[in-house]
Backbone as ProteinMPNN parsed JSONL, in Angstrom:
{"seq_chain_A": "XXXXXXXXXXXXXXXXXXXXXXXXXXXXXXXXXXXXXXXXXXXXXXXXXXXXXXXXXXXXXXXXXXXXXXXXXXXXXXXXXXXXXXXXXXXXXXXXXXXXXXXXXXXXXXXXXXXXXXXXXXXXXXXXXXXXXXXXXXXXXXXXXXXXXX", "coords_chain_A": {"N_chain_A": [[-47.536, -40.41, 61.021], [-49.918, -37.776, 60.47], [-52.294, -36.465, 62.91], [-55.535, -37.603, 62.288], [-55.418, -38.41, 59.744], [-55.938, -40.622, 57.298], [-54.788, -43.964, 56.765], [-53.386, -45.591, 53.995], [-53.603, -48.889, 52.218], [-50.797, -49.431, 51.748], [-49.785, -47.954, 53.746], [-49.187, -45.308, 53.4], [-50.22, -41.918, 53.897], [-53.623, -40.97, 53.052], [-55.766, -38.804, 51.032], [-58.531, -36.891, 51.83], [-61.634, -38.071, 50.877], [-60.866, -39.668, 48.832], [-59.204, -38.174, 47.13], [-56.622, -37.354, 45.151], [-53.242, -35.984, 45.277], [-51.005, -34.83, 43.08], [-47.365, -35.091, 43.224], [-44.747, -32.666, 42.853], [-41.659, -32.399, 41.518], [-38.731, -30.678, 41.832], [-35.75, -30.029, 40.295], [-32.314, -29.42, 41.409], [-31.506, -25.961, 41.316], [-33.393, -25.492, 39.44], [-36.516, -23.522, 39.049], [-39.507, -23.426, 40.811], [-42.657, -23.508, 39.404], [-45.983, -22.344, 39.832], [-48.766, -24.412, 39.178], [-50.962, -23.473, 36.448], [-53.662, -23.792, 37.086], [-53.785, -23.504, 39.822], [-55.153, -22.453, 43.116], [-55.491, -19.025, 43.718], [-55.051, -15.931, 45.706], [-57.509, -13.535, 46.231], [-58.504, -10.183, 46.558], [-61.496, -9.134, 47.919], [-64.181, -6.737, 47.766], [-67.286, -6.194, 48.7], [-70.165, -4.284, 48.283], [-73.235, -3.356, 49.73], [-76.597, -2.217, 49.84], [-79.601, -0.631, 50.984], [-83.038, -0.387, 52.334], [-83.376, 1.577, 55.366], [-82.103, 0.19, 58.404], [-82.088, -0.415, 61.786], [-78.96, 0.471, 63.385], [-77.903, -1.34, 65.437], [-78.967, -3.605, 64.847], [-77.935, -4.144, 62.331], [-75.063, -4.194, 62.868], [-75.071, -6.478, 64.551], [-76.018, -8.479, 62.716], [-73.817, -8.471, 60.758], [-71.794, -9.091, 62.645], [-72.593, -11.726, 63.174], [-72.418, -12.952, 60.721], [-69.519, -12.841, 60.318], [-68.7, -14.4, 62.256], [-69.875, -16.901, 61.485], [-68.508, -17.126, 59.239], [-65.34, -16.842, 59.236], [-63.435, -16.026, 57.527], [-63.958, -13.452, 56.753], [-62.69, -10.297, 56.535], [-62.989, -7.509, 57.302], [-65.842, -5.418, 58.155], [-67.763, -2.635, 57.307], [-70.294, -0.406, 58.244], [-73.556, 1.196, 57.982], [-76.822, 2.762, 58.497], [-78.083, 2.248, 56.319], [-76.459, 0.979, 54.39], [-73.582, -1.235, 53.593], [-70.143, -2.468, 53.78], [-68.121, -5.029, 52.884], [-65.063, -6.561, 53.197], [-62.682, -8.991, 52.345], [-60.397, -11.82, 52.005], [-60.37, -13.969, 49.215], [-59.91, -17.495, 48.278], [-59.437, -18.714, 45.108], [-59.627, -20.191, 41.802], [-59.651, -18.459, 39.763], [-60.578, -15.042, 38.57], [-63.32, -15.151, 37.912], [-64.401, -17.168, 39.476], [-63.831, -16.227, 42.095], [-65.388, -13.977, 42.058], [-67.912, -15.013, 41.647], [-68.566, -16.487, 43.831], [-68.474, -14.245, 45.851], [-70.639, -12.953, 44.809], [-72.768, -14.504, 45.477], [-72.68, -14.384, 48.373], [-74.005, -12.675, 50.118], [-76.773, -13.195, 49.738], [-77.015, -15.937, 50.187], [-76.444, -16.13, 52.723], [-78.288, -14.536, 54.069], [-80.552, -15.537, 55.576], [-79.263, -17.275, 57.583], [-77.586, -15.505, 59.082], [-79.264, -13.49, 59.481], [-79.377, -11.211, 57.818], [-79.948, -7.831, 56.546], [-82.479, -7.269, 54.019], [-80.895, -6.171, 51.777], [-79.567, -5.026, 48.692], [-76.945, -6.048, 46.455], [-74.748, -3.602, 45.503], [-72.442, -3.191, 44.529], [-69.097, -4.382, 43.524], [-65.798, -5.327, 43.928], [-63.1, -7.13, 42.701], [-59.791, -8.051, 43.163], [-56.566, -9.207, 42.286], [-53.84, -10.443, 44.425], [-51.285, -9.439, 44.143], [-52.016, -6.894, 42.726], [-53.62, -5.545, 44.718], [-51.567, -5.186, 46.764], [-49.839, -3.53, 45.237], [-51.409, -1.186, 44.943], [-51.728, -0.484, 47.537], [-49.044, 0.049, 48.24], [-48.606, 2.306, 46.417], [-50.255, 4.141, 47.492], [-52.982, 4.224, 46.746], [-56.388, 3.249, 46.764], [-58.236, 1.514, 49.394], [-56.863, 1.538, 52.694], [-54.889, -1.095, 54.365], [-57.078, -3.452, 56.147], [-57.56, -2.287, 59.182], [-58.553, -1.607, 62.477], [-59.407, -5.232, 62.266], [-62.529, -6.386, 61.82], [-65.836, -5.627, 62.581], [-67.228, -2.414, 62.026], [-68.475, 0.801, 62.401], [-69.19, 3.13, 59.642]], "CA_chain_A": [[-48.636, -39.968, 60.309], [-50.384, -36.675, 61.232], [-53.593, -36.931, 63.461], [-56.741, -37.335, 61.546], [-55.027, -38.831, 58.365], [-56.197, -42.125, 57.105], [-53.749, -44.646, 56.138], [-53.889, -46.551, 52.925], [-53.011, -50.114, 52.502], [-49.321, -49.414, 51.864], [-49.145, -47.059, 54.888], [-49.096, -43.869, 53.069], [-51.583, -41.138, 54.179], [-54.506, -40.674, 51.983], [-56.508, -37.521, 51.079], [-60.009, -36.968, 52.076], [-62.599, -38.485, 49.865], [-60.032, -40.409, 47.715], [-58.704, -37.185, 46.308], [-54.925, -37.656, 45.106], [-52.541, -34.889, 44.758], [-49.666, -35.194, 42.466], [-46.109, -34.33, 43.78], [-43.932, -32.06, 41.886], [-40.226, -32.372, 41.978], [-37.9, -29.585, 41.141], [-34.353, -30.318, 40.277], [-31.534, -28.389, 42.02], [-31.132, -24.905, 40.561], [-34.597, -25.032, 38.689], [-37.445, -22.674, 39.729], [-40.811, -24.043, 40.864], [-43.657, -22.608, 38.908], [-47.24, -22.667, 40.202], [-49.51, -24.785, 37.974], [-51.86, -22.447, 36.122], [-54.987, -23.849, 37.747], [-53.609, -23.524, 41.389], [-55.903, -21.259, 43.624], [-54.889, -17.706, 43.961], [-55.789, -15.073, 46.687], [-58.25, -12.37, 45.617], [-59.15, -9.325, 47.558], [-62.917, -8.8, 47.65], [-64.985, -5.724, 48.356], [-68.616, -6.309, 48.501], [-70.958, -3.284, 48.84], [-74.641, -3.625, 49.786], [-77.45, -1.238, 50.354], [-81.195, -0.98, 50.895], [-83.846, 0.287, 53.235], [-82.78, 1.881, 56.713], [-82.158, -0.668, 59.396], [-81.361, -0.017, 63.142], [-77.583, 0.229, 63.46], [-77.581, -2.346, 66.33], [-79.339, -4.876, 64.067], [-76.988, -4.265, 61.172], [-73.95, -4.667, 63.481], [-75.278, -7.871, 65.003], [-76.105, -9.419, 61.558], [-72.537, -8.4, 60.316], [-70.906, -9.995, 63.42], [-72.956, -13.184, 62.985], [-71.774, -13.372, 59.445], [-68.116, -12.929, 60.473], [-68.552, -15.569, 63.201], [-70.067, -17.981, 60.83], [-67.538, -17.27, 58.133], [-64.234, -16.298, 59.836], [-62.601, -15.523, 56.366], [-64.258, -12.029, 56.61], [-61.569, -9.492, 57.274], [-63.562, -6.371, 57.941], [-67.023, -4.9, 57.575], [-68.174, -1.321, 57.808], [-71.796, -0.322, 58.069], [-74.34, 2.39, 58.38], [-78.177, 2.228, 58.649], [-78.668, 1.819, 54.834], [-75.386, 0.359, 53.461], [-72.425, -1.836, 54.259], [-69.172, -2.93, 52.893], [-67.415, -6.229, 53.446], [-63.734, -7.037, 52.576], [-62.206, -10.162, 52.694], [-59.509, -12.498, 50.898], [-61.012, -15.308, 48.811], [-59.0, -18.204, 47.517], [-60.158, -19.17, 44.038], [-58.778, -20.469, 40.741], [-59.528, -17.334, 38.815], [-61.332, -14.034, 39.1], [-64.543, -15.521, 37.693], [-64.712, -18.067, 40.558], [-63.998, -15.486, 43.361], [-66.581, -13.067, 41.899], [-69.324, -15.982, 41.83], [-68.699, -16.697, 45.401], [-68.727, -12.995, 46.308], [-71.968, -12.477, 44.5], [-73.674, -15.308, 46.367], [-72.361, -14.374, 49.729], [-75.132, -11.933, 50.847], [-78.181, -13.9, 49.486], [-76.982, -17.297, 50.817], [-76.305, -16.017, 54.338], [-79.249, -13.661, 54.596], [-81.353, -16.162, 56.66], [-78.551, -17.776, 58.734], [-76.91, -14.408, 59.753], [-80.333, -12.451, 59.663], [-78.893, -9.985, 57.044], [-80.996, -7.121, 56.025], [-82.861, -7.537, 52.673], [-80.362, -5.219, 50.873], [-79.001, -5.572, 47.342], [-75.504, -5.867, 45.964], [-74.604, -2.523, 44.534], [-70.875, -2.987, 44.047], [-68.188, -5.572, 43.736], [-64.423, -5.274, 43.299], [-62.32, -8.265, 42.939], [-58.497, -7.813, 42.503], [-55.575, -10.152, 42.794], [-53.079, -10.008, 45.651], [-50.332, -8.463, 43.647], [-52.66, -5.521, 42.395], [-53.938, -5.066, 46.086], [-50.328, -4.64, 47.426], [-49.333, -2.499, 44.456], [-52.319, -0.036, 45.21], [-51.307, 0.025, 48.859], [-47.651, 0.809, 47.949], [-48.658, 3.569, 45.62], [-51.085, 5.169, 48.076], [-54.315, 4.201, 46.202], [-57.254, 2.196, 47.295], [-58.388, 1.545, 50.909], [-55.648, 1.06, 53.513], [-55.131, -2.495, 54.902], [-58.134, -3.337, 57.151], [-57.126, -2.287, 60.642], [-58.452, -2.939, 62.902], [-60.072, -6.257, 61.668], [-63.654, -6.634, 62.516], [-67.206, -4.997, 62.283], [-67.096, -1.137, 62.497], [-69.532, 1.715, 61.553], [-68.421, 4.06, 58.726]], "C_chain_A": [[-49.213, -38.803, 61.064], [-51.863, -37.122, 61.785], [-54.666, -36.663, 62.509], [-56.478, -37.981, 60.055], [-55.233, -40.286, 58.372], [-54.981, -42.816, 56.321], [-54.233, -45.525, 54.957], [-53.235, -47.919, 53.128], [-51.549, -50.249, 52.523], [-48.877, -48.555, 52.842], [-48.966, -45.693, 54.593], [-50.342, -43.11, 53.477], [-52.347, -40.924, 52.89], [-55.127, -39.365, 52.155], [-57.879, -37.743, 51.254], [-60.805, -37.242, 50.834], [-61.867, -39.238, 48.597], [-59.405, -39.401, 46.827], [-57.084, -37.363, 46.337], [-54.415, -36.404, 44.568], [-51.24, -35.34, 44.257], [-48.435, -34.487, 43.093], [-45.452, -33.822, 42.615], [-42.609, -32.092, 42.347], [-39.7, -31.395, 41.17], [-36.391, -29.924, 41.356], [-33.471, -29.144, 40.85], [-31.273, -27.302, 40.927], [-32.472, -24.522, 39.667], [-35.525, -24.292, 39.613], [-38.809, -23.466, 39.753], [-41.753, -23.104, 40.427], [-45.018, -23.116, 39.41], [-47.968, -23.266, 38.978], [-50.655, -23.787, 37.762], [-53.19, -22.591, 36.703], [-54.873, -23.872, 39.168], [-54.455, -22.274, 41.818], [-54.967, -20.183, 43.897], [-55.569, -16.887, 45.06], [-56.256, -13.806, 45.942], [-58.831, -11.452, 46.774], [-60.57, -8.847, 47.105], [-63.469, -7.764, 48.383], [-66.354, -5.783, 47.881], [-69.405, -5.23, 49.127], [-72.42, -3.588, 48.554], [-75.43, -2.431, 50.169], [-78.952, -1.451, 50.215], [-81.806, -0.008, 52.042], [-83.241, 0.498, 54.627], [-83.181, 0.616, 57.575], [-81.361, -0.355, 60.598], [-79.962, -0.459, 63.058], [-77.202, -1.003, 64.261], [-77.868, -3.674, 65.61], [-78.385, -5.164, 62.999], [-75.697, -4.738, 61.719], [-74.039, -6.153, 63.824], [-75.195, -8.802, 63.772], [-74.569, -9.572, 61.07], [-71.534, -9.364, 61.142], [-71.241, -11.298, 63.355], [-72.322, -13.76, 61.699], [-70.277, -13.597, 59.599], [-67.928, -14.085, 61.375], [-68.726, -16.847, 62.446], [-69.058, -18.295, 59.764], [-66.191, -16.55, 58.505], [-63.269, -15.754, 58.688], [-62.885, -13.972, 56.212], [-63.276, -11.193, 57.373], [-62.185, -8.225, 58.02], [-64.936, -5.933, 57.332], [-67.197, -3.437, 58.224], [-69.617, -1.059, 57.458], [-72.388, 0.953, 58.448], [-75.895, 1.836, 58.337], [-78.753, 1.778, 57.295], [-77.599, 1.287, 53.87], [-74.346, -0.316, 54.25], [-71.392, -2.206, 53.323], [-68.345, -4.091, 53.555], [-66.138, -6.426, 52.653], [-63.17, -8.182, 53.207], [-61.259, -10.772, 51.566], [-60.344, -13.759, 50.587], [-59.951, -16.172, 47.998], [-59.796, -19.009, 46.443], [-59.115, -19.382, 42.845], [-58.675, -19.252, 39.946], [-60.499, -16.207, 39.358], [-62.897, -14.372, 39.041], [-65.174, -16.337, 38.998], [-64.912, -17.209, 41.98], [-65.065, -14.483, 43.298], [-67.965, -13.774, 42.021], [-69.463, -16.051, 43.235], [-69.05, -15.458, 46.065], [-70.303, -12.649, 46.058], [-73.073, -13.367, 45.153], [-73.718, -15.05, 47.933], [-73.505, -13.812, 50.499], [-76.466, -12.681, 50.841], [-78.106, -15.163, 50.277], [-76.958, -17.241, 52.224], [-77.323, -15.099, 54.956], [-80.159, -14.286, 55.724], [-80.511, -16.486, 57.864], [-78.015, -16.603, 59.672], [-78.121, -13.331, 60.058], [-79.979, -11.152, 58.98], [-80.127, -9.253, 56.621], [-81.391, -7.41, 54.437], [-82.339, -6.617, 51.597], [-79.83, -5.936, 49.67], [-77.543, -5.269, 47.112], [-75.463, -4.698, 45.14], [-73.19, -2.207, 44.027], [-70.13, -4.216, 44.467], [-66.952, -5.104, 43.11], [-63.647, -6.508, 43.594], [-60.913, -8.185, 42.262], [-57.548, -8.879, 43.081], [-54.603, -9.654, 43.841], [-52.032, -9.091, 45.166], [-50.915, -6.954, 43.394], [-53.034, -4.773, 43.762], [-52.679, -4.437, 46.607], [-49.759, -3.561, 46.539], [-50.019, -1.266, 44.726], [-51.959, 0.482, 46.59], [-50.019, 0.834, 48.877], [-47.759, 2.093, 47.452], [-49.621, 4.54, 46.378], [-52.456, 5.214, 47.635], [-55.09, 3.069, 46.916], [-57.275, 2.336, 48.729], [-57.132, 1.021, 51.59], [-55.97, -0.257, 53.847], [-56.115, -2.352, 56.117], [-57.425, -3.364, 58.506], [-57.88, -1.318, 61.43], [-59.474, -3.831, 62.275], [-61.289, -6.148, 62.431], [-64.854, -5.89, 61.913], [-67.104, -3.593, 62.827], [-68.067, -0.159, 61.664], [-68.548, 2.575, 60.658], [-67.982, 5.274, 59.485]], "O_chain_A": [[-49.031, -38.787, 62.281], [-52.522, -37.99, 61.212], [-54.724, -35.571, 61.945], [-57.42, -38.007, 59.263], [-54.812, -41.048, 59.243], [-54.347, -42.272, 55.417], [-55.326, -46.092, 54.965], [-52.439, -48.115, 54.046], [-51.037, -51.104, 53.245], [-47.67, -48.323, 52.912], [-48.607, -44.917, 55.479], [-51.44, -43.66, 53.394], [-51.785, -40.728, 51.812], [-55.08, -38.796, 53.245], [-58.388, -38.78, 50.829], [-60.575, -36.601, 49.808], [-62.401, -39.306, 47.49], [-59.06, -39.801, 45.716], [-56.425, -37.487, 47.37], [-54.939, -35.804, 43.63], [-50.491, -36.093, 44.878], [-48.552, -33.316, 43.455], [-45.527, -34.381, 41.521], [-42.378, -31.829, 43.527], [-40.064, -31.205, 40.01], [-35.906, -30.068, 42.478], [-33.884, -27.988, 40.763], [-30.887, -27.62, 39.802], [-32.606, -23.379, 39.23], [-35.381, -24.388, 40.832], [-39.164, -24.099, 38.759], [-41.777, -21.978, 40.924], [-45.185, -24.335, 39.404], [-47.84, -22.74, 37.873], [-51.253, -23.304, 38.724], [-53.876, -21.578, 36.836], [-55.857, -24.262, 39.798], [-54.519, -21.256, 41.129], [-53.808, -20.383, 44.258], [-56.727, -17.21, 45.322], [-55.535, -13.155, 45.185], [-59.488, -11.878, 47.724], [-60.746, -8.246, 46.045], [-63.315, -7.774, 49.605], [-66.607, -5.446, 46.725], [-69.414, -5.14, 50.355], [-72.832, -3.977, 47.462], [-74.849, -1.602, 50.871], [-79.456, -2.29, 49.469], [-81.195, 0.933, 52.548], [-82.577, -0.439, 55.069], [-84.29, 0.084, 57.52], [-80.165, -0.07, 60.531], [-79.703, -1.611, 62.71], [-76.269, -1.698, 63.859], [-77.156, -4.67, 65.736], [-78.041, -6.323, 62.764], [-75.156, -5.667, 61.12], [-73.193, -6.958, 63.434], [-74.431, -9.767, 63.76], [-74.095, -10.705, 60.986], [-70.728, -10.153, 60.65], [-70.336, -12.127, 63.458], [-71.793, -14.87, 61.652], [-69.79, -14.554, 58.997], [-66.911, -14.756, 61.201], [-67.954, -17.79, 62.622], [-68.771, -19.441, 59.417], [-66.037, -15.49, 57.897], [-62.33, -15.033, 59.027], [-62.084, -13.281, 55.582], [-63.052, -11.317, 58.577], [-61.901, -7.968, 59.19], [-65.146, -6.072, 56.127], [-66.86, -3.13, 59.368], [-70.079, -1.499, 56.405], [-71.78, 1.736, 59.178], [-76.145, 0.642, 58.168], [-79.742, 1.052, 57.192], [-77.84, 1.17, 52.668], [-74.193, -0.047, 55.442], [-71.668, -2.277, 52.125], [-67.963, -3.998, 54.721], [-66.221, -6.445, 51.425], [-63.164, -8.349, 54.426], [-61.288, -10.352, 50.409], [-60.893, -14.454, 51.441], [-59.219, -15.642, 47.163], [-60.659, -19.828, 46.757], [-57.989, -18.884, 42.855], [-57.582, -19.004, 39.438], [-61.133, -16.363, 40.402], [-63.666, -13.978, 39.918], [-66.307, -16.114, 39.426], [-65.826, -17.392, 42.784], [-65.635, -14.123, 44.328], [-68.976, -13.201, 42.427], [-70.496, -15.659, 43.778], [-69.956, -15.537, 46.894], [-71.049, -12.176, 46.916], [-74.205, -12.915, 45.325], [-74.645, -15.446, 48.64], [-73.947, -14.429, 51.469], [-77.164, -12.759, 51.852], [-79.053, -15.469, 51.002], [-77.389, -18.166, 52.912], [-77.304, -14.863, 56.164], [-80.478, -13.608, 56.701], [-80.843, -16.118, 58.991], [-78.013, -16.741, 60.896], [-77.911, -12.395, 60.829], [-80.259, -10.081, 59.52], [-81.181, -9.836, 56.366], [-80.489, -7.786, 53.689], [-83.048, -6.267, 50.654], [-79.666, -7.154, 49.6], [-77.027, -4.26, 47.593], [-76.098, -4.711, 44.086], [-72.85, -1.259, 43.319], [-70.387, -4.923, 45.441], [-66.932, -4.576, 41.998], [-63.573, -6.886, 44.764], [-60.794, -8.237, 41.038], [-57.72, -9.364, 44.2], [-54.588, -8.451, 44.1], [-51.879, -8.009, 45.734], [-50.325, -5.961, 43.822], [-52.797, -3.575, 43.913], [-52.685, -3.237, 46.883], [-49.174, -2.645, 47.116], [-49.336, -0.243, 44.765], [-51.884, 1.69, 46.819], [-49.883, 1.956, 49.363], [-47.094, 2.999, 47.953], [-49.784, 5.674, 45.928], [-53.168, 6.13, 48.046], [-54.553, 2.147, 47.529], [-56.516, 3.11, 49.311], [-56.444, 0.144, 51.067], [-57.12, -0.671, 53.702], [-56.063, -1.425, 56.926], [-56.789, -4.346, 58.889], [-57.849, -0.151, 61.038], [-60.43, -3.274, 61.736], [-61.214, -5.843, 63.621], [-64.796, -5.563, 60.727], [-66.901, -3.482, 64.036], [-68.361, -0.333, 60.482], [-67.347, 2.697, 60.897], [-67.339, 6.157, 58.917]]}, "name": "protein", "num_of_chains": 1, "seq": "XXXXXXXXXXXXXXXXXXXXXXXXXXXXXXXXXXXXXXXXXXXXXXXXXXXXXXXXXXXXXXXXXXXXXXXXXXXXXXXXXXXXXXXXXXXXXXXXXXXXXXXXXXXXXXXXXXXXXXXXXXXXXXXXXXXXXXXXXXXXXXXXXXXXXX"}
């Protein structure tokens, strides 16, 4: 048994909170197909802007947000706007967008984020993201990862 897993009465490992996960078997030669409600990866770009804020403060706030939520891939910033890019795992686009639209407001206090408003949101699936990159469209892959000025 792996560390931290609880054993059930019959000795099998159980999932947290009593959650059970169905096993899927695939016969030799058959293709495995993901269930339709399985989470997918979505590339999110969240743009925010507002009143001018000192660059050092904007950087500190975005670094705190990235520290609190290591899923953040990269952030770019200026005195009056910022862009946050990251991968979100969600069932569908609606779920990924809902999480993204809550991100700035829900973490305004904990990360000390400026009182800026969301002015843009793009959510695309992984396949579309990689297709755009391969065709030379869209932003290049985030490199280097982290918090950087525009």
